[in-house]
């Protein structure tokens, strides 16, 4: 048999209505007695925190979690007068409010793994200057000219990474007449077929076709990932209603643990064997060896990385520490 390999077999009486009994054993060389979790389903007794077991791939993945996105948006001065009425909050904390440019469109970009907003440190594609600290996550572009709309389109194309979440808000100021299907779409005459801010927003699944008169909107999309996230669109009825959007955004943890059951009681501790690995170059996997003494107190003794597959733990006195995890 192959060393450290689990073998299964099943038996049943010889009948048409079979009831199978399943058994397994692990081939270990040398054949010391001990405790082990060498098979995927043996981890059903483990405690998971931030990680999950994927039964399809037989691997451990970071568990999904959620961050609440809340957007409150208005039109000045008919439906909103205060900064907080033009704001975005994540998990109850406002990260940005209001505008610096006006008569504009504002993009806020979020990392899909952490849902942390991306700071505007370089004003890409001539984004408006940041006028105070509560606008530092805004990427804002005037929508009053074809050139500034092209800047916004280039930002969507080249700055925002695939898979990143994007919140889009229209800053309508009284007197604006740049309505998407009638004005923005005509920029294709300058930039080519389907090359306009209107087409970019339409291609991301937003309800931009409803933006045909004086009103405002909130759009949320995941760039080029309609299968992974259904685009959200909220539009005001007109000038006098304030709009809001609340959605729990699915992200993934980046730190997690799997804690084994207590192994023991043992008469003597000998060797820990594992074949831990990391899924990619950015991931770090490690194994902590924890003892539990006769009073039930746990202590971390060793930490080993994926380069170490076997580790001597004979220094742990089983009489004092009858259990390990």
Short mmCIF file of C-alpha atoms in Angstrom, two decimals:
data_model
loop_
_atom_site.label_atom_id
_atom_site.label_comp_id
_atom_site.label_asym_id
_atom_site.label_seq_id
_atom_site.Cartn_x
_atom_site.Cartn_y
_atom_site.Cartn_z
CA UNK A 1 0.00 0.00 0.00
CA UNK A 2 0.94 3.67 -0.40
CA UNK A 3 2.18 5.35 2.78
CA UNK A 4 -0.25 7.69 4.57
CA UNK A 5 -3.03 6.69 2.16
CA UNK A 6 -6.63 5.98 3.15
CA UNK A 7 -8.18 2.82 1.69
CA UNK A 8 -11.94 2.16 1.63
CA UNK A 9 -13.98 -0.94 1.13
CA UNK A 10 -17.62 -1.89 1.53
CA UNK A 11 -19.48 -5.14 2.07
CA UNK A 12 -23.08 -6.24 1.80
CA UNK A 13 -25.12 -9.41 1.92
CA UNK A 14 -25.85 -10.98 -1.44
CA UNK A 15 -29.39 -9.76 -2.02
CA UNK A 16 -31.34 -7.55 -4.38
CA UNK A 17 -31.89 -4.98 -1.60
CA UNK A 18 -28.31 -4.36 -0.52
CA UNK A 19 -27.38 -2.48 2.66
CA UNK A 20 -23.74 -1.54 2.41
CA UNK A 21 -21.38 -1.31 5.37
CA UNK A 22 -18.37 0.86 4.65
CA UNK A 23 -14.95 0.64 6.26
CA UNK A 24 -11.59 2.32 5.84
CA UNK A 25 -8.03 2.09 7.05
CA UNK A 26 -4.88 4.13 6.66
CA UNK A 27 -1.64 2.53 5.59
CA UNK A 28 1.11 4.02 7.76
CA UNK A 29 4.79 3.15 7.57
CA UNK A 30 6.00 2.64 10.25
CA UNK A 31 2.75 1.50 11.79
CA UNK A 32 2.70 3.58 14.97
CA UNK A 33 -0.64 4.09 16.66
CA UNK A 34 -1.95 7.62 16.82
CA UNK A 35 -4.58 10.05 15.59
CA UNK A 36 -5.07 11.45 12.13
CA UNK A 37 -7.27 13.36 9.69
CA UNK A 38 -5.92 12.22 6.37
CA UNK A 39 -9.30 12.07 4.65
CA UNK A 40 -11.47 15.01 3.61
CA UNK A 41 -14.57 13.87 5.52
CA UNK A 42 -12.66 13.41 8.76
CA UNK A 43 -12.61 17.21 8.93
CA UNK A 44 -16.35 17.22 9.63
CA UNK A 45 -15.28 17.05 13.28
CA UNK A 46 -13.11 20.16 12.90
CA UNK A 47 -14.13 23.73 13.70
CA UNK A 48 -14.04 26.13 10.76
CA UNK A 49 -13.56 29.90 11.11
CA UNK A 50 -13.35 31.91 7.89
CA UNK A 51 -12.71 28.76 5.85
CA UNK A 52 -15.07 26.25 4.28
CA UNK A 53 -14.72 22.74 2.90
CA UNK A 54 -15.53 22.47 -0.82
CA UNK A 55 -16.85 18.96 -1.34
CA UNK A 56 -16.60 19.24 -5.14
CA UNK A 57 -12.90 20.11 -5.34
CA UNK A 58 -12.00 18.39 -2.04
CA UNK A 59 -10.19 21.52 -0.96
CA UNK A 60 -10.50 24.24 1.65
CA UNK A 61 -11.52 27.70 0.50
CA UNK A 62 -12.11 31.01 2.21
CA UNK A 63 -15.70 31.20 3.37
CA UNK A 64 -18.03 33.87 1.98
CA UNK A 65 -18.88 36.80 4.18
CA UNK A 66 -20.84 39.99 3.63
CA UNK A 67 -20.30 43.74 3.77
CA UNK A 68 -23.33 46.00 3.72
CA UNK A 69 -23.33 48.73 1.10
CA UNK A 70 -25.74 51.62 1.72
CA UNK A 71 -26.02 54.48 -0.76
CA UNK A 72 -28.17 57.55 -0.10
CA UNK A 73 -28.47 59.95 -3.00
CA UNK A 74 -30.33 63.18 -3.80
CA UNK A 75 -30.59 66.16 -6.07
CA UNK A 76 -29.49 69.54 -4.71
CA UNK A 77 -31.42 71.49 -3.57
CA UNK A 78 -34.77 69.80 -4.28
CA UNK A 79 -34.32 66.49 -2.46
CA UNK A 80 -31.06 66.91 -0.53
CA UNK A 81 -29.26 69.72 1.24
CA UNK A 82 -26.82 67.92 3.56
CA UNK A 83 -23.63 66.01 2.75
CA UNK A 84 -24.99 62.83 4.32
CA UNK A 85 -27.83 62.83 1.81
CA UNK A 86 -25.25 62.26 -0.96
CA UNK A 87 -23.29 59.48 0.77
CA UNK A 88 -21.99 55.91 0.67
CA UNK A 89 -21.66 53.84 3.84
CA UNK A 90 -20.01 50.46 4.32
CA UNK A 91 -21.15 48.45 7.33
CA UNK A 92 -22.75 51.54 8.81
CA UNK A 93 -19.77 53.92 8.43
CA UNK A 94 -19.88 56.69 5.82
CA UNK A 95 -16.81 56.52 3.58
CA UNK A 96 -17.65 59.34 1.19
CA UNK A 97 -20.20 62.06 0.61
CA UNK A 98 -21.08 64.82 -1.82
CA UNK A 99 -19.13 65.95 -4.88
CA UNK A 100 -16.32 68.28 -5.95
CA UNK A 101 -17.02 68.83 -9.66
CA UNK A 102 -20.82 68.87 -10.01
CA UNK A 103 -22.89 68.23 -13.17
CA UNK A 104 -20.96 64.99 -13.12
CA UNK A 105 -20.79 61.26 -12.65
CA UNK A 106 -18.99 59.75 -9.62
CA UNK A 107 -17.45 56.29 -9.51
CA UNK A 108 -16.46 54.51 -6.30
CA UNK A 109 -14.47 51.31 -6.74
CA UNK A 110 -14.27 48.42 -4.26
CA UNK A 111 -11.87 45.49 -3.96
CA UNK A 112 -13.92 42.30 -4.50
CA UNK A 113 -12.00 40.33 -1.85
CA UNK A 114 -12.18 42.82 1.01
CA UNK A 115 -14.78 45.35 -0.20
CA UNK A 116 -12.35 48.11 0.78
CA UNK A 117 -12.78 51.27 -1.31
CA UNK A 118 -9.96 52.32 -3.63
CA UNK A 119 -8.37 55.68 -2.83
CA UNK A 120 -8.15 58.28 -5.58
CA UNK A 121 -4.48 59.23 -5.32
CA UNK A 122 -3.68 60.02 -8.97
CA UNK A 123 -6.89 61.49 -10.52
CA UNK A 124 -6.75 59.01 -13.43
CA UNK A 125 -7.96 60.23 -16.82
CA UNK A 126 -8.31 63.77 -15.47
CA UNK A 127 -10.74 62.90 -12.70
CA UNK A 128 -11.74 65.95 -10.69
CA UNK A 129 -9.41 67.11 -7.93
CA UNK A 130 -10.27 65.91 -4.42
CA UNK A 131 -11.61 68.94 -2.56
CA UNK A 132 -11.68 67.45 0.96
CA UNK A 133 -10.97 64.23 2.84
CA UNK A 134 -14.56 62.95 2.66
CA UNK A 135 -14.31 62.82 -1.15
CA UNK A 136 -10.99 60.97 -1.39
CA UNK A 137 -12.60 57.74 -2.66
CA UNK A 138 -14.46 59.56 -5.46
CA UNK A 139 -13.48 59.37 -9.12
CA UNK A 140 -15.57 62.20 -10.52
CA UNK A 141 -15.98 63.34 -14.12
CA UNK A 142 -18.06 66.14 -15.60
CA UNK A 143 -20.66 64.83 -18.02
CA UNK A 144 -21.10 68.18 -19.76
CA UNK A 145 -18.74 67.60 -22.70
CA UNK A 146 -17.85 64.72 -24.99
CA UNK A 147 -14.20 64.98 -23.88
CA UNK A 148 -14.99 64.62 -20.16
CA UNK A 149 -17.42 61.77 -20.90
CA UNK A 150 -14.59 60.09 -22.84
CA UNK A 151 -12.40 60.44 -19.74
CA UNK A 152 -15.07 58.65 -17.70
CA UNK A 153 -15.33 55.93 -20.35
CA UNK A 154 -11.54 55.45 -20.38
CA UNK A 155 -11.60 55.22 -16.59
CA UNK A 156 -14.19 52.44 -16.76
CA UNK A 157 -12.20 50.63 -19.46
CA UNK A 158 -8.65 50.95 -18.23
CA UNK A 159 -8.52 51.89 -14.56
CA UNK A 160 -11.20 49.65 -13.06
CA UNK A 161 -10.01 46.04 -12.87
CA UNK A 162 -12.17 43.14 -13.97
CA UNK A 163 -14.20 41.75 -11.09
CA UNK A 164 -14.09 44.93 -9.01
CA UNK A 165 -17.32 46.40 -7.67
CA UNK A 166 -18.27 49.87 -8.90
CA UNK A 167 -20.85 52.29 -7.49
CA UNK A 168 -21.97 54.97 -9.95
CA UNK A 169 -23.88 58.12 -8.97
CA UNK A 170 -25.11 60.94 -11.21
CA UNK A 171 -24.74 64.44 -9.80
CA UNK A 172 -27.62 66.32 -11.39
CA UNK A 173 -27.54 70.07 -11.11
CA UNK A 174 -30.48 72.14 -12.22
CA UNK A 175 -30.19 73.11 -15.86
CA UNK A 176 -28.22 70.00 -16.93
CA UNK A 177 -29.49 68.72 -20.25
CA UNK A 178 -27.06 65.85 -20.97
CA UNK A 179 -29.44 62.87 -20.97
CA UNK A 180 -27.82 59.59 -21.92
CA UNK A 181 -29.74 58.13 -24.86
CA UNK A 182 -30.10 61.52 -26.54
CA UNK A 183 -26.69 63.06 -25.80
CA UNK A 184 -24.15 60.61 -24.40
CA UNK A 185 -24.83 57.96 -27.05
CA UNK A 186 -24.11 60.49 -29.82
CA UNK A 187 -20.45 60.48 -28.76
CA UNK A 188 -20.07 57.41 -30.99
CA UNK A 189 -19.87 59.90 -33.86
CA UNK A 190 -16.51 60.96 -32.38
CA UNK A 191 -15.21 57.73 -30.87
CA UNK A 192 -16.68 54.95 -32.99
CA UNK A 193 -19.48 52.40 -32.77
CA UNK A 194 -20.58 51.57 -29.20
CA UNK A 195 -17.85 53.83 -27.80
CA UNK A 196 -19.68 56.16 -25.45
CA UNK A 197 -20.28 56.50 -21.73
CA UNK A 198 -23.88 55.47 -22.38
CA UNK A 199 -22.80 52.22 -24.05
CA UNK A 200 -20.28 51.43 -21.30
CA UNK A 201 -22.93 51.71 -18.61
CA UNK A 202 -25.43 49.76 -20.70
CA UNK A 203 -22.90 46.97 -21.30
CA UNK A 204 -22.51 46.56 -17.52
CA UNK A 205 -26.21 45.85 -17.17
CA UNK A 206 -27.36 49.19 -15.74
CA UNK A 207 -30.80 50.64 -16.48
CA UNK A 208 -29.24 53.64 -18.22
CA UNK A 209 -32.00 53.56 -20.85
CA UNK A 210 -34.36 54.94 -18.20
CA UNK A 211 -32.22 58.08 -17.84
CA UNK A 212 -34.22 60.14 -20.31
CA UNK A 213 -35.30 63.17 -18.28
CA UNK A 214 -34.24 65.23 -15.27
CA UNK A 215 -33.57 62.69 -12.52
CA UNK A 216 -30.65 60.95 -10.84
CA UNK A 217 -29.47 57.38 -10.34
CA UNK A 218 -27.43 54.87 -8.36
CA UNK A 219 -25.88 51.92 -10.23
CA UNK A 220 -23.79 49.10 -8.74
CA UNK A 221 -22.04 46.60 -11.00
CA UNK A 222 -19.17 44.12 -10.90
CA UNK A 223 -16.96 44.84 -13.88
CA UNK A 224 -17.42 42.28 -16.64
CA UNK A 225 -18.88 39.73 -14.21
CA UNK A 226 -22.64 39.73 -14.71
CA UNK A 227 -22.70 36.01 -13.86
CA UNK A 228 -21.14 36.65 -10.45
CA UNK A 229 -23.22 39.70 -9.51
CA UNK A 230 -26.54 41.04 -10.75
CA UNK A 231 -26.22 44.75 -11.51
CA UNK A 232 -28.33 47.02 -9.30
CA UNK A 233 -30.09 50.15 -10.54
CA UNK A 234 -32.11 52.72 -8.62
CA UNK A 235 -33.41 55.88 -10.34
CA UNK A 236 -35.31 58.77 -8.82
CA UNK A 237 -38.81 59.56 -10.04
CA UNK A 238 -37.77 63.13 -10.64
CA UNK A 239 -36.24 66.09 -8.84
CA UNK A 240 -37.95 65.83 -5.46
CA UNK A 241 -37.46 62.25 -4.22
CA UNK A 242 -34.37 60.99 -2.41
CA UNK A 243 -33.21 57.50 -3.40
CA UNK A 244 -31.32 54.81 -1.52
CA UNK A 245 -29.81 51.39 -2.12
CA UNK A 246 -28.87 48.79 0.49
CA UNK A 247 -27.23 45.50 -0.44
CA UNK A 248 -25.15 42.90 1.36
CA UNK A 249 -22.12 42.42 -0.88
CA UNK A 250 -20.66 38.92 -0.92
CA UNK A 251 -16.92 38.87 -0.40
CA UNK A 252 -14.47 36.28 0.90
CA UNK A 253 -12.42 36.19 4.05
CA UNK A 254 -8.66 36.37 3.62
CA UNK A 255 -7.74 34.80 6.97
CA UNK A 256 -9.19 31.60 8.37
CA UNK A 257 -8.50 28.61 10.59
CA UNK A 258 -9.46 24.98 10.82
CA UNK A 259 -9.16 23.61 14.35
CA UNK A 260 -9.04 19.84 14.75
CA UNK A 261 -10.77 17.95 17.54
CA UNK A 262 -8.67 17.20 20.61
CA UNK A 263 -6.49 14.19 19.88
CA UNK A 264 -5.91 12.00 22.92
CA UNK A 265 -5.47 11.07 25.60
CA UNK A 266 -2.03 9.98 24.51
CA UNK A 267 0.58 7.98 26.39
CA UNK A 268 3.43 9.54 24.45
CA UNK A 269 3.71 12.15 21.70
CA UNK A 270 6.00 11.30 18.82
CA UNK A 271 5.72 12.93 15.36
CA UNK A 272 3.32 15.23 13.54
CA UNK A 273 3.07 14.59 9.81
CA UNK A 274 1.30 16.89 7.35
CA UNK A 275 1.43 17.80 3.66
CA UNK A 276 0.08 21.33 3.84
CA UNK A 277 0.14 23.48 0.73
CA UNK A 278 -0.88 26.98 -0.37
CA UNK A 279 -3.22 27.45 -3.32
CA UNK A 280 -1.11 30.23 -4.88
CA UNK A 281 1.98 32.37 -4.32
CA UNK A 282 0.00 34.96 -2.36
CA UNK A 283 -1.41 32.47 0.15
CA UNK A 284 0.26 31.37 3.37
CA UNK A 285 -0.59 28.07 5.06
CA UNK A 286 0.77 26.87 8.38
CA UNK A 287 0.08 24.29 11.07
CA UNK A 288 -0.05 25.20 14.75
CA UNK A 289 0.51 22.42 17.29
CA UNK A 290 -1.43 23.15 20.45
CA UNK A 291 -1.30 21.22 23.72
CA UNK A 292 -4.08 20.86 26.31
CA UNK A 293 -2.92 20.18 29.87
CA UNK A 294 -4.67 18.20 32.59
CA UNK A 295 -6.50 21.35 33.72
CA UNK A 296 -7.84 21.95 30.19
CA UNK A 297 -5.59 24.93 29.41
CA UNK A 298 -4.30 25.14 25.84
CA UNK A 299 -0.87 26.38 24.77
CA UNK A 300 0.77 26.90 21.37
CA UNK A 301 3.96 24.85 21.18
CA UNK A 302 5.05 24.81 17.54
CA UNK A 303 4.20 26.35 14.18
CA UNK A 304 5.38 24.64 11.01
CA UNK A 305 5.10 25.76 7.39
CA UNK A 306 4.47 23.91 4.14
CA UNK A 307 8.19 23.15 3.69
CA UNK A 308 8.11 20.92 6.79
CA UNK A 309 6.19 17.67 6.40
CA UNK A 310 7.27 15.85 9.57
CA UNK A 311 7.98 17.35 12.97
CA UNK A 312 9.27 15.75 16.18
CA UNK A 313 7.04 16.50 19.19
CA UNK A 314 8.57 14.09 21.69
CA UNK A 315 9.37 17.07 23.92
CA UNK A 316 5.67 17.29 24.81
CA UNK A 317 5.11 15.32 28.03
CA UNK A 318 1.91 13.31 27.58
CA UNK A 319 1.46 12.99 31.34
CA UNK A 320 1.22 16.78 31.62
CA UNK A 321 -0.37 17.35 28.20
CA UNK A 322 -2.63 14.39 27.42
CA UNK A 323 -4.31 16.09 24.43
CA UNK A 324 -3.09 17.95 21.34
CA UNK A 325 -4.84 19.83 18.52
#
